[in-house]
Short mmCIF file of C-alpha atoms and ligand atoms in Angstrom, two decimals:
data_model
loop_
_atom_site.label_atom_id
_atom_site.label_comp_id
_atom_site.label_asym_id
_atom_site.label_seq_id
_atom_site.Cartn_x
_atom_site.Cartn_y
_atom_site.Cartn_z
CA MET A 1 23.92 -8.87 -31.38
CA ALA A 2 25.11 -5.36 -30.55
CA ARG A 3 22.41 -2.77 -30.16
CA ARG A 4 22.78 0.32 -32.34
CA THR A 5 22.49 3.81 -31.02
CA LYS A 6 19.46 5.60 -32.41
CA ILE A 7 20.24 9.28 -32.98
CA TYR A 8 16.88 10.46 -34.25
CA GLU A 9 13.58 9.08 -35.50
CA GLY A 10 11.68 11.17 -38.00
CA LYS A 11 8.42 10.58 -39.86
CA ALA A 12 9.92 8.53 -42.69
CA LYS A 13 13.45 7.66 -41.52
CA ILE A 14 15.50 6.60 -38.53
CA LEU A 15 19.11 7.72 -38.07
CA TYR A 16 21.58 5.44 -36.26
CA GLU A 17 25.19 6.05 -35.31
CA GLY A 18 27.39 4.84 -38.15
CA PRO A 19 30.32 2.41 -37.95
CA GLU A 20 32.91 5.19 -38.03
CA PRO A 21 32.95 8.67 -36.52
CA GLY A 22 31.31 11.17 -38.84
CA THR A 23 29.00 8.59 -40.39
CA ILE A 24 25.31 7.87 -39.91
CA VAL A 25 23.11 4.98 -41.01
CA GLN A 26 19.88 6.25 -42.56
CA PHE A 27 17.03 3.69 -42.35
CA PHE A 28 14.02 4.23 -44.63
CA LYS A 29 10.72 3.32 -42.95
CA ASP A 30 7.51 2.32 -44.71
CA ASP A 31 5.61 5.02 -42.81
CA ALA A 32 3.88 7.66 -44.88
CA THR A 33 2.60 10.89 -43.38
CA ALA A 34 1.00 13.99 -44.80
CA PHE A 35 -0.32 17.32 -43.56
CA ASN A 36 2.22 17.40 -40.73
CA ALA A 37 1.46 13.81 -39.75
CA GLN A 38 -2.30 14.34 -39.40
CA LYS A 39 -2.68 11.61 -42.04
CA LYS A 40 -0.61 8.45 -41.49
CA ASP A 41 -0.26 4.98 -42.93
CA VAL A 42 2.27 2.22 -43.44
CA ILE A 43 2.86 1.54 -47.12
CA GLU A 44 4.70 -1.76 -47.53
CA GLY A 45 7.75 -1.36 -49.74
CA LYS A 46 7.93 2.45 -49.73
CA GLY A 47 11.13 2.50 -47.66
CA VAL A 48 12.90 0.06 -49.97
CA LEU A 49 11.96 2.10 -53.03
CA ASN A 50 12.94 5.44 -51.50
CA ASN A 51 16.28 4.08 -50.30
CA ARG A 52 17.09 2.97 -53.83
CA LEU A 53 15.67 6.05 -55.56
CA SER A 54 17.46 8.44 -53.21
CA GLU A 55 20.72 6.57 -53.81
CA TYR A 56 20.18 6.92 -57.56
CA PHE A 57 19.63 10.68 -57.41
CA MET A 58 22.40 11.38 -54.88
CA VAL A 59 24.96 9.38 -56.89
CA GLY A 60 23.82 11.16 -60.05
CA LEU A 61 24.32 14.54 -58.38
CA GLN A 62 27.78 13.55 -57.16
CA ASN A 63 28.69 12.41 -60.67
CA ILE A 64 28.11 15.92 -61.96
CA GLY A 65 30.00 17.55 -59.11
CA ILE A 66 27.17 18.43 -56.73
CA PRO A 67 28.22 17.37 -53.22
CA THR A 68 25.83 15.23 -51.17
CA HIS A 69 25.97 13.46 -47.82
CA PHE A 70 25.59 10.04 -49.49
CA LEU A 71 28.40 7.49 -49.00
CA LYS A 72 26.93 4.10 -49.95
CA ARG A 73 23.85 1.96 -49.81
CA LEU A 74 24.20 -0.74 -47.17
CA ASN A 75 21.14 -2.91 -47.84
CA MET A 76 17.53 -2.74 -48.98
CA ARG A 77 16.51 -0.18 -46.38
CA GLU A 78 19.70 1.50 -45.21
CA GLN A 79 22.34 3.81 -46.54
CA LEU A 80 25.53 5.17 -45.02
CA VAL A 81 25.73 8.97 -45.08
CA ARG A 82 28.10 11.59 -43.74
CA SER A 83 26.92 13.16 -40.58
CA CYS A 84 26.19 16.82 -41.05
CA GLU A 85 24.50 19.70 -39.32
CA ILE A 86 21.20 20.22 -41.05
CA VAL A 87 20.40 23.82 -41.99
CA PRO A 88 16.91 24.27 -40.49
CA LEU A 89 15.30 25.07 -43.85
CA GLU A 90 13.27 23.13 -46.39
CA VAL A 91 14.45 24.39 -49.75
CA ILE A 92 11.68 24.07 -52.34
CA VAL A 93 12.09 24.58 -56.07
CA ARG A 94 9.01 24.85 -58.27
CA ASN A 95 8.80 24.60 -62.06
CA TYR A 96 5.01 24.25 -62.33
CA ALA A 97 2.35 25.41 -59.89
CA ALA A 98 1.10 22.75 -57.46
CA GLY A 99 0.41 22.13 -53.80
CA SER A 100 0.74 25.00 -51.37
CA LEU A 101 1.65 27.49 -54.12
CA CYS A 102 -1.82 26.98 -55.60
CA THR A 103 -3.64 27.22 -52.27
CA ARG A 104 -1.62 30.26 -51.20
CA LEU A 105 -1.82 32.26 -54.41
CA GLY A 106 -4.83 30.85 -56.24
CA VAL A 107 -2.75 29.80 -59.24
CA GLU A 108 -4.17 26.92 -61.28
CA GLU A 109 -2.43 23.58 -60.71
CA GLY A 110 -0.09 22.74 -63.58
CA THR A 111 0.57 26.33 -64.67
CA GLN A 112 4.11 26.54 -66.03
CA LEU A 113 6.12 29.09 -64.09
CA PRO A 114 8.12 31.63 -66.11
CA ARG A 115 11.25 30.65 -64.16
CA PRO A 116 11.97 28.27 -61.29
CA ILE A 117 10.72 29.69 -58.00
CA VAL A 118 12.78 28.92 -54.90
CA GLU A 119 11.08 29.03 -51.51
CA TYR A 120 12.32 28.44 -47.97
CA CYS A 121 10.35 26.95 -45.09
CA TYR A 122 11.60 26.96 -41.52
CA LYS A 123 11.93 23.36 -40.35
CA ASP A 124 9.75 23.20 -37.27
CA ASP A 125 6.98 20.61 -37.10
CA ALA A 126 5.29 22.36 -34.17
CA LEU A 127 4.88 25.45 -36.36
CA GLY A 128 3.99 23.43 -39.48
CA ASP A 129 7.21 24.35 -41.35
CA PRO A 130 6.17 27.96 -42.15
CA LEU A 131 7.27 29.75 -45.31
CA VAL A 132 9.98 32.30 -44.49
CA THR A 133 11.93 34.91 -46.42
CA GLU A 134 15.68 35.52 -46.59
CA GLU A 135 15.08 38.37 -44.14
CA HIS A 136 13.90 35.91 -41.47
CA ILE A 137 16.77 33.54 -42.26
CA ALA A 138 19.34 36.32 -41.84
CA ALA A 139 17.66 37.89 -38.82
CA PHE A 140 17.42 34.64 -36.89
CA GLY A 141 20.82 33.37 -38.07
CA TRP A 142 19.56 30.11 -39.60
CA ALA A 143 22.08 30.51 -42.44
CA SER A 144 24.66 33.13 -43.38
CA GLN A 145 24.41 35.28 -46.50
CA GLN A 146 27.23 33.27 -48.11
CA GLU A 147 25.40 30.04 -47.29
CA MET A 148 22.18 31.41 -48.77
CA ASP A 149 24.02 32.22 -52.02
CA ASP A 150 25.45 28.68 -52.07
CA ILE A 151 22.09 27.10 -51.18
CA LEU A 152 20.34 28.95 -54.02
CA SER A 153 22.96 27.86 -56.51
CA LEU A 154 22.85 24.23 -55.24
CA ALA A 155 19.04 24.18 -55.42
CA LEU A 156 19.02 25.41 -59.02
CA ARG A 157 21.71 22.92 -60.05
CA VAL A 158 19.74 20.09 -58.44
CA ASN A 159 16.67 21.32 -60.31
CA ASP A 160 18.51 21.22 -63.65
CA TYR A 161 19.83 17.73 -62.96
CA LEU A 162 16.55 16.26 -61.69
CA SER A 163 14.44 17.93 -64.40
CA GLY A 164 16.72 16.49 -67.08
CA VAL A 165 16.83 12.99 -65.65
CA MET A 166 13.07 12.86 -65.19
CA TYR A 167 12.33 14.37 -68.60
CA GLY A 168 14.50 11.63 -70.12
CA VAL A 169 12.10 9.00 -68.74
CA GLY A 170 8.91 10.86 -69.65
CA ILE A 171 8.27 12.49 -66.28
CA ARG A 172 7.77 16.18 -65.48
CA LEU A 173 9.54 17.48 -62.38
CA VAL A 174 6.85 19.80 -61.04
CA ASP A 175 8.60 20.71 -57.78
CA PHE A 176 10.78 19.23 -55.07
CA LYS A 177 12.18 19.86 -51.61
CA ILE A 178 15.77 19.36 -50.51
CA GLU A 179 17.60 19.78 -47.25
CA ILE A 180 21.11 21.07 -46.93
CA GLY A 181 23.78 19.96 -44.45
CA ARG A 182 26.99 21.51 -43.21
CA VAL A 183 29.95 19.16 -43.29
CA PHE A 184 33.04 20.05 -41.30
CA GLU A 185 36.47 19.18 -42.63
CA GLY A 186 39.21 20.48 -40.36
CA ASP A 187 39.03 24.25 -40.40
CA TYR A 188 36.63 24.22 -43.33
CA GLN A 189 32.90 23.83 -43.64
CA ARG A 190 30.99 23.11 -46.81
CA LEU A 191 27.40 22.53 -47.80
CA VAL A 192 26.04 19.26 -49.14
CA VAL A 193 22.66 18.02 -50.29
CA ALA A 194 21.40 15.90 -47.37
CA ASP A 195 18.31 13.96 -46.20
CA GLU A 196 16.71 12.23 -49.20
CA ILE A 197 15.51 12.86 -52.73
CA SER A 198 12.58 10.58 -53.53
CA PRO A 199 8.96 10.72 -54.69
CA ASP A 200 8.16 11.60 -51.06
CA SER A 201 9.90 14.94 -51.57
CA CYS A 202 9.14 15.67 -55.25
CA ARG A 203 6.09 16.11 -57.45
CA LEU A 204 6.42 13.95 -60.53
CA TRP A 205 3.81 13.84 -63.29
CA ASP A 206 3.79 11.59 -66.34
CA LEU A 207 4.54 13.86 -69.29
CA GLU A 208 1.82 12.39 -71.51
CA THR A 209 -1.02 11.47 -69.18
CA GLY A 210 -0.35 13.77 -66.24
CA ARG A 211 -0.57 10.74 -63.90
CA LYS A 212 0.87 11.60 -60.48
CA LEU A 213 3.85 9.45 -59.52
CA ASP A 214 4.65 10.96 -56.12
CA LYS A 215 3.36 11.32 -52.56
CA ASP A 216 0.29 13.26 -53.72
CA VAL A 217 -1.09 9.76 -54.53
CA PHE A 218 -1.14 9.19 -50.75
CA ARG A 219 -1.99 12.78 -49.74
CA ARG A 220 -5.03 12.81 -52.02
CA ASP A 221 -5.97 9.09 -52.04
CA LEU A 222 -5.32 8.70 -55.76
CA GLY A 223 -4.42 5.00 -55.73
CA ASN A 224 -1.54 2.72 -54.83
CA LEU A 225 1.56 4.59 -53.71
CA THR A 226 4.09 1.80 -54.27
CA ASP A 227 2.74 1.30 -57.80
CA ALA A 228 3.48 4.95 -58.50
CA TYR A 229 6.98 4.86 -56.96
CA SER A 230 7.71 1.53 -58.69
CA GLU A 231 6.81 3.12 -62.01
CA VAL A 232 9.43 5.83 -61.41
CA ALA A 233 11.99 3.19 -60.39
CA LYS A 234 11.23 1.06 -63.46
CA ARG A 235 11.62 3.96 -65.85
CA LEU A 236 14.98 4.82 -64.29
CA GLY A 237 16.11 1.19 -64.65
CA ILE A 238 16.26 0.61 -60.90
CA LEU A 239 13.47 -1.96 -60.94
CA GLN A 240 13.09 -4.57 -63.64
CA ASN A 241 10.25 -3.81 -66.02
CA ASN A 242 8.38 -7.03 -65.35
CA ALA A 243 8.61 -6.56 -61.58
CA THR A 244 5.37 -7.09 -59.75
CA SER A 245 6.88 -6.89 -56.29
CA ILE A 246 9.80 -4.79 -55.24
CA LYS A 247 11.17 -7.41 -52.90
CA PRO A 248 12.99 -9.98 -55.02
CA THR A 249 13.47 -7.92 -58.14
CA VAL A 250 15.32 -4.75 -57.21
CA VAL A 251 18.21 -4.59 -59.68
CA ASN A 252 21.61 -4.86 -57.89
P1 TMP B 301 4.05 22.06 -51.05
O1 TMP B 301 3.46 22.43 -52.36
O2 TMP B 301 3.13 21.24 -50.19
O3 TMP B 301 4.62 23.24 -50.32
O4 TMP B 301 5.29 21.10 -51.35
C1 TMP B 301 6.35 21.50 -52.18
C2 TMP B 301 7.30 20.34 -52.40
O5 TMP B 301 7.91 19.97 -51.18
C3 TMP B 301 6.63 19.08 -52.93
O6 TMP B 301 7.48 18.49 -53.89
C4 TMP B 301 6.51 18.18 -51.74
C5 TMP B 301 7.66 18.60 -50.88
N1 TMP B 301 7.39 18.51 -49.46
C6 TMP B 301 8.20 17.74 -48.64
O7 TMP B 301 9.14 17.11 -49.11
N2 TMP B 301 7.92 17.71 -47.32
C7 TMP B 301 6.91 18.39 -46.75
O8 TMP B 301 6.72 18.32 -45.54
C8 TMP B 301 6.08 19.20 -47.62
C9 TMP B 301 4.92 19.97 -47.04
C10 TMP B 301 6.36 19.23 -48.94
#
């Protein structure tokens, strides 16, 4: 069997060279980390769920004209994506106060924000992904002004899409993080939504009960993480409703 070339191993995914130039295989691990990997565990089935959920959201975005790096799902744990140069920013959109917004500003968790708030963090694990302003981004050349305009508009479109999809299945999109990639096509370069969109990178609360259906379950020891992610997958029709295990019952 031919050995694949590993390009990069992150906390939750491994990237391998794809079968054709310009493609990458993205493998979803079961590893869960929080607080910059100070808390770690292996949650059986998480990678399978996130692979499928991220596919669902990326395809949905593409269907409404928002470009992403996603090409196709290959198997239970892997998807083929376009290789791109990742803009070194975590782009966060918040609709309700939670997480670091609450600790930073003393706002009560769950407070509805008067409008979506977009934040940028500089992607650097050694620094703990610090919050930065557009001034830092421009000064250090992490993205151009034109790219920042495009990133803001992409982030807000993704927010509208994801909020609507989740609301339709009784879930509140509290906040999420996306990453943006530069794709080169001849003389042109364009921006796409990259990395993953999954309950690892969103806060999702049940609209009626407020139950957390995202990685906060792991961060705060609130119960079984795969149960929470499976609930999201079931509501979206990705997992059959009577599924007790994700292994044999993932639809398609
Ligand atoms: P925060 O409230 O901890 O800043 O997180 C905001 C959103 O970003 C939340 O949906 C979780 C997501 N997120 C990631 O995807 N990766 C991370 O490393 C962190 C800290 C947050």
